[in-house]
Amino acid sequence: MAREFILNKELVLGENALVEAGSKIKALGNKALIVTDKMMVQLGNVKKLTAVLDNINVVYEIFDGINGEPTDNMIAKGVEVYQNAECDFLISIGGGSPIDAMKAIGLMADYNGKITDFNGKIIEIKMPNMIAIPTTSGTGSETTQFTIITDEKSQVKMLLKGKVLMPTLAIVDPSFSITAPKSVTAATGLDALCHAIEAYTSRRSQYLSDTFALSAIKKIFDNIEVAYNDPTNVVARTQMAIASLEAGVAFNNASVTLIHGMSRPIGALFHVPHGISNAMLMNVCLTYALEGAMDKFANIAKTIGINSSSNEAAAKAFLDKLTELLANLKIPTLENYGINKDTFFNNIDKMATDAMASGSPSNTIKEITKEDIIDLYKNLWL
Ligand SMILES: NC(=O)c1ccc[n+]([C@@H]2O[C@H](COP(=O)([O-])OP(=O)(O)OC[C@H]3O[C@@H](n4cnc5c(N)ncnc54)[C@H](O)[C@@H]3O)[C@@H](O)[C@H]2O)c1
Ligand SMILES: [Fe+2]
């Protein structure tokens, strides 16, 4: 069966990408809302962006209120600034949080209802132009048709979806990621690894998504520890930025599966950063998923240089290598992170319901039920 494959309209990747992209930015609007967080202001990244905008005579308003993973209330504040300043397009600079927030602000800019109205639907409304400049490697949000917004009332991390959420232009300059602290490098790099592995082993994988996914997996295994241990290593940072983009392209066209499905409820209820909650789940979820996709996991193993006598041995060797990587990157357990076991167990039923409702777990090749998910959440404490 033929399948559609979605990419950004335009993309500029490499050293000095922001300056190089000047004329493309100018073509997308007259007054920009810059969506960001206070850290980006402090690091001088927003200054680098406004210097480019000043140079090309594009005016702007800055909204630096995305301090944490985005919620419906943060989005409402951003929409107010966008409307009051009479902006006509958006630019986000930062990690996945400001990029996702930009998408949601753009979505709500001209819509009178609530953001929850879009949950569970394919979004098709007209959106302003959007430019994404990622500083983490990463969520891949610069190249995806998704935005993840927490509804504070129901404590659900909503997965909002639609081609209109794709940033019109992605500007990826790996040098922005050099200042990322170790914990952010580990969390975001492992998020990208989850995107690639889940896309490759998804029921919805396709030829081209497989190509992007395997390429990302190899780059991440080759470079994540270098970037973590030697943060200013430009070669490793560049490879991670490319890998994150490739992984984004892969899951944008093949979806994520079990890890992301189970991770969002942990993030919504216990405020564990997205990449960390994914990483906490990797072993338990992939051990479950292995049975349905032994050949695919064996291919992943081969891609990262593991040679084994059988698919099963290769797939298991891959999981061992992953366990070693998670330990080297100091990924905590739920308990070490400070989560109370009783509170977690009291919420397992809600988390399993919310995970299934997101649709992601059922993209796993091996059949999965709510009861399986409950067991997997419990296994995180073994
Ligand atoms: N839309 C998608 O397709 C998609 C995919 C995966 C994740 N997400 C979402 O993205 C969000 C997480 O994004 P994230 O993991 O990039 O983290 P983030 O944007 O929340 O940033 C984490 C922290 O790192 C800091 N930071 C970011 N870049 C930095 C840099 N270069 N130097 C120093 N500090 C830096 C930020 O200021 C923040 O304090 C979650 O809400 C998650 O659900 C979206
Ligand atoms: Fe993710």
mmCIF file of N, CA, C and O in Angstrom, residues 127-162:
data_model
loop_
_atom_site.group_PDB
_atom_site.id
_atom_site.type_symbol
_atom_site.label_atom_id
_atom_site.label_comp_id
_atom_site.label_asym_id
_atom_site.label_seq_id
_atom_site.Cartn_x
_atom_site.Cartn_y
_atom_site.Cartn_z
ATOM 1 N N MET A 127 -3.414 27.790 9.886
ATOM 2 C CA MET A 127 -2.486 28.260 10.923
ATOM 3 C C MET A 127 -1.540 29.310 10.352
ATOM 4 O O MET A 127 -1.225 29.291 9.170
ATOM 5 N N PRO A 128 -1.036 30.203 11.232
ATOM 6 C CA PRO A 128 -0.014 31.145 10.758
ATOM 7 C C PRO A 128 1.301 30.402 10.451
ATOM 8 O O PRO A 128 1.483 29.269 10.900
ATOM 9 N N ASN A 129 2.211 31.043 9.731
ATOM 10 C CA ASN A 129 3.526 30.441 9.485
ATOM 11 C C ASN A 129 4.279 30.275 10.800
ATOM 12 O O ASN A 129 4.147 31.104 11.708
ATOM 13 N N MET A 130 5.068 29.199 10.877
ATOM 14 C CA MET A 130 5.803 28.924 12.117
ATOM 15 C C MET A 130 7.241 28.522 11.780
ATOM 16 O O MET A 130 7.472 27.763 10.842
ATOM 17 N N ILE A 131 8.170 29.032 12.591
ATOM 18 C CA ILE A 131 9.590 28.700 12.413
ATOM 19 C C ILE A 131 10.095 28.080 13.720
ATOM 20 O O ILE A 131 9.873 28.641 14.795
ATOM 21 N N ALA A 132 10.760 26.936 13.621
ATOM 22 C CA ALA A 132 11.265 26.270 14.826
ATOM 23 C C ALA A 132 12.788 26.259 14.817
ATOM 24 O O ALA A 132 13.406 25.841 13.832
ATOM 25 N N ILE A 133 13.370 26.705 15.945
ATOM 26 C CA ILE A 133 14.830 26.696 16.084
ATOM 27 C C ILE A 133 15.165 25.881 17.345
ATOM 28 O O ILE A 133 15.132 26.398 18.464
ATOM 29 N N PRO A 134 15.454 24.588 17.189
ATOM 30 C CA PRO A 134 15.698 23.759 18.378
ATOM 31 C C PRO A 134 17.065 24.007 19.000
ATOM 32 O O PRO A 134 18.038 24.257 18.284
ATOM 33 N N THR A 135 17.107 23.928 20.330
ATOM 34 C CA THR A 135 18.389 24.042 21.037
ATOM 35 C C THR A 135 18.722 22.759 21.790
ATOM 36 O O THR A 135 19.713 22.694 22.494
ATOM 37 N N THR A 136 17.830 21.762 21.684
ATOM 38 C CA THR A 136 18.151 20.440 22.240
ATOM 39 C C THR A 136 18.140 19.435 21.090
ATOM 40 O O THR A 136 17.526 19.669 20.056
ATOM 41 N N SER A 137 18.819 18.277 21.327
ATOM 42 C CA SER A 137 18.808 17.201 20.316
ATOM 43 C C SER A 137 18.329 15.936 21.019
ATOM 44 O O SER A 137 19.113 15.349 21.757
ATOM 45 N N GLY A 138 17.141 15.540 20.788
ATOM 46 C CA GLY A 138 16.031 16.350 20.870
ATOM 47 C C GLY A 138 14.721 15.656 20.493
ATOM 48 O O GLY A 138 14.598 14.478 20.106
ATOM 49 N N THR A 139 13.792 16.512 20.656
ATOM 50 C CA THR A 139 12.399 16.082 20.495
ATOM 51 C C THR A 139 12.026 15.874 19.034
ATOM 52 O O THR A 139 11.078 15.156 18.730
ATOM 53 N N GLY A 140 12.744 16.571 18.143
ATOM 54 C CA GLY A 140 12.377 16.505 16.721
ATOM 55 C C GLY A 140 11.132 17.324 16.429
ATOM 56 O O GLY A 140 10.640 17.323 15.305
ATOM 57 N N SER A 141 10.648 18.078 17.408
ATOM 58 C CA SER A 141 9.396 18.825 17.214
ATOM 59 C C SER A 141 9.486 19.800 16.034
ATOM 60 O O SER A 141 8.469 20.140 15.440
ATOM 61 N N GLU A 142 10.743 20.196 15.693
ATOM 62 C CA GLU A 142 10.913 21.106 14.550
ATOM 63 C C GLU A 142 10.436 20.471 13.246
ATOM 64 O O GLU A 142 10.192 21.152 12.270
ATOM 65 N N THR A 143 10.296 19.154 13.243
ATOM 66 C CA THR A 143 9.913 18.484 12.002
ATOM 67 C C THR A 143 8.681 17.590 12.154
ATOM 68 O O THR A 143 8.436 16.726 11.330
ATOM 69 N N THR A 144 7.913 17.808 13.231
ATOM 70 C CA THR A 144 6.756 16.925 13.433
ATOM 71 C C THR A 144 5.414 17.650 13.390
ATOM 72 O O THR A 144 5.336 18.849 13.619
ATOM 73 N N GLN A 145 4.396 16.843 13.141
ATOM 74 C CA GLN A 145 3.019 17.342 13.069
ATOM 75 C C GLN A 145 2.305 17.164 14.421
ATOM 76 O O GLN A 145 1.090 17.040 14.470
ATOM 77 N N PHE A 146 3.113 17.153 15.511
ATOM 78 C CA PHE A 146 2.529 16.936 16.835
ATOM 79 C C PHE A 146 2.863 18.092 17.774
ATOM 80 O O PHE A 146 3.884 18.745 17.619
ATOM 81 N N THR A 147 1.984 18.300 18.745
ATOM 82 C CA THR A 147 2.363 19.125 19.890
ATOM 83 C C THR A 147 1.758 18.482 21.129
ATOM 84 O O THR A 147 0.647 17.940 21.078
ATOM 85 N N ILE A 148 2.529 18.529 22.217
ATOM 86 C CA ILE A 148 2.073 17.857 23.435
ATOM 87 C C ILE A 148 1.850 18.907 24.517
ATOM 88 O O ILE A 148 2.789 19.567 24.955
ATOM 89 N N ILE A 149 0.592 19.066 24.890
ATOM 90 C CA ILE A 149 0.215 20.115 25.833
ATOM 91 C C ILE A 149 -0.516 19.473 27.016
ATOM 92 O O ILE A 149 -1.453 18.697 26.821
ATOM 93 N N THR A 150 -0.094 19.826 28.230
ATOM 94 C CA THR A 150 -0.771 19.283 29.416
ATOM 95 C C THR A 150 -2.031 20.090 29.709
ATOM 96 O O THR A 150 -1.990 21.319 29.789
ATOM 97 N N ASP A 151 -3.151 19.373 29.837
ATOM 98 C CA ASP A 151 -4.391 19.993 30.301
ATOM 99 C C ASP A 151 -4.336 19.925 31.829
ATOM 100 O O ASP A 151 -4.375 18.835 32.406
ATOM 101 N N GLU A 152 -4.197 21.082 32.462
ATOM 102 C CA GLU A 152 -3.944 21.083 33.912
ATOM 103 C C GLU A 152 -5.109 20.500 34.703
ATOM 104 O O GLU A 152 -4.921 19.858 35.724
ATOM 105 N N LYS A 153 -6.331 20.718 34.198
ATOM 106 C CA LYS A 153 -7.501 20.268 34.937
ATOM 107 C C LYS A 153 -7.574 18.737 35.004
ATOM 108 O O LYS A 153 -7.707 18.153 36.076
ATOM 109 N N SER A 154 -7.438 18.090 33.838
ATOM 110 C CA SER A 154 -7.572 16.630 33.826
ATOM 111 C C SER A 154 -6.237 15.928 34.065
ATOM 112 O O SER A 154 -6.160 14.710 34.159
ATOM 113 N N GLN A 155 -5.138 16.716 34.161
ATOM 114 C CA GLN A 155 -3.784 16.178 34.307
ATOM 115 C C GLN A 155 -3.476 15.142 33.223
ATOM 116 O O GLN A 155 -2.995 14.042 33.490
ATOM 117 N N VAL A 156 -3.778 15.534 31.994
ATOM 118 C CA VAL A 156 -3.476 14.672 30.847
ATOM 119 C C VAL A 156 -2.556 15.439 29.916
ATOM 120 O O VAL A 156 -2.785 16.614 29.633
ATOM 121 N N LYS A 157 -1.490 14.752 29.468
ATOM 122 C CA LYS A 157 -0.624 15.333 28.435
ATOM 123 C C LYS A 157 -1.269 14.995 27.106
ATOM 124 O O LYS A 157 -1.221 13.843 26.660
ATOM 125 N N MET A 158 -1.910 15.996 26.493
ATOM 126 C CA MET A 158 -2.641 15.727 25.247
ATOM 127 C C MET A 158 -1.669 15.666 24.074
ATOM 128 O O MET A 158 -0.787 16.510 23.946
ATOM 129 N N LEU A 159 -1.876 14.680 23.216
ATOM 130 C CA LEU A 159 -1.094 14.571 21.980
ATOM 131 C C LEU A 159 -1.947 15.147 20.864
ATOM 132 O O LEU A 159 -2.911 14.524 20.430
ATOM 133 N N LEU A 160 -1.635 16.375 20.455
ATOM 134 C CA LEU A 160 -2.430 17.025 19.404
ATOM 135 C C LEU A 160 -1.721 16.811 18.069
ATOM 136 O O LEU A 160 -0.498 16.860 17.994
ATOM 137 N N LYS A 161 -2.526 16.595 17.032
ATOM 138 C CA LYS A 161 -1.950 16.115 15.774
ATOM 139 C C LYS A 161 -2.610 16.737 14.553
ATOM 140 O O LYS A 161 -3.816 16.961 14.537
ATOM 141 N N GLY A 162 -1.818 17.019 13.532
ATOM 142 C CA GLY A 162 -2.345 17.513 12.255
ATOM 143 C C GLY A 162 -1.206 18.084 11.433
ATOM 144 O O GLY A 162 -0.299 18.714 11.985
#
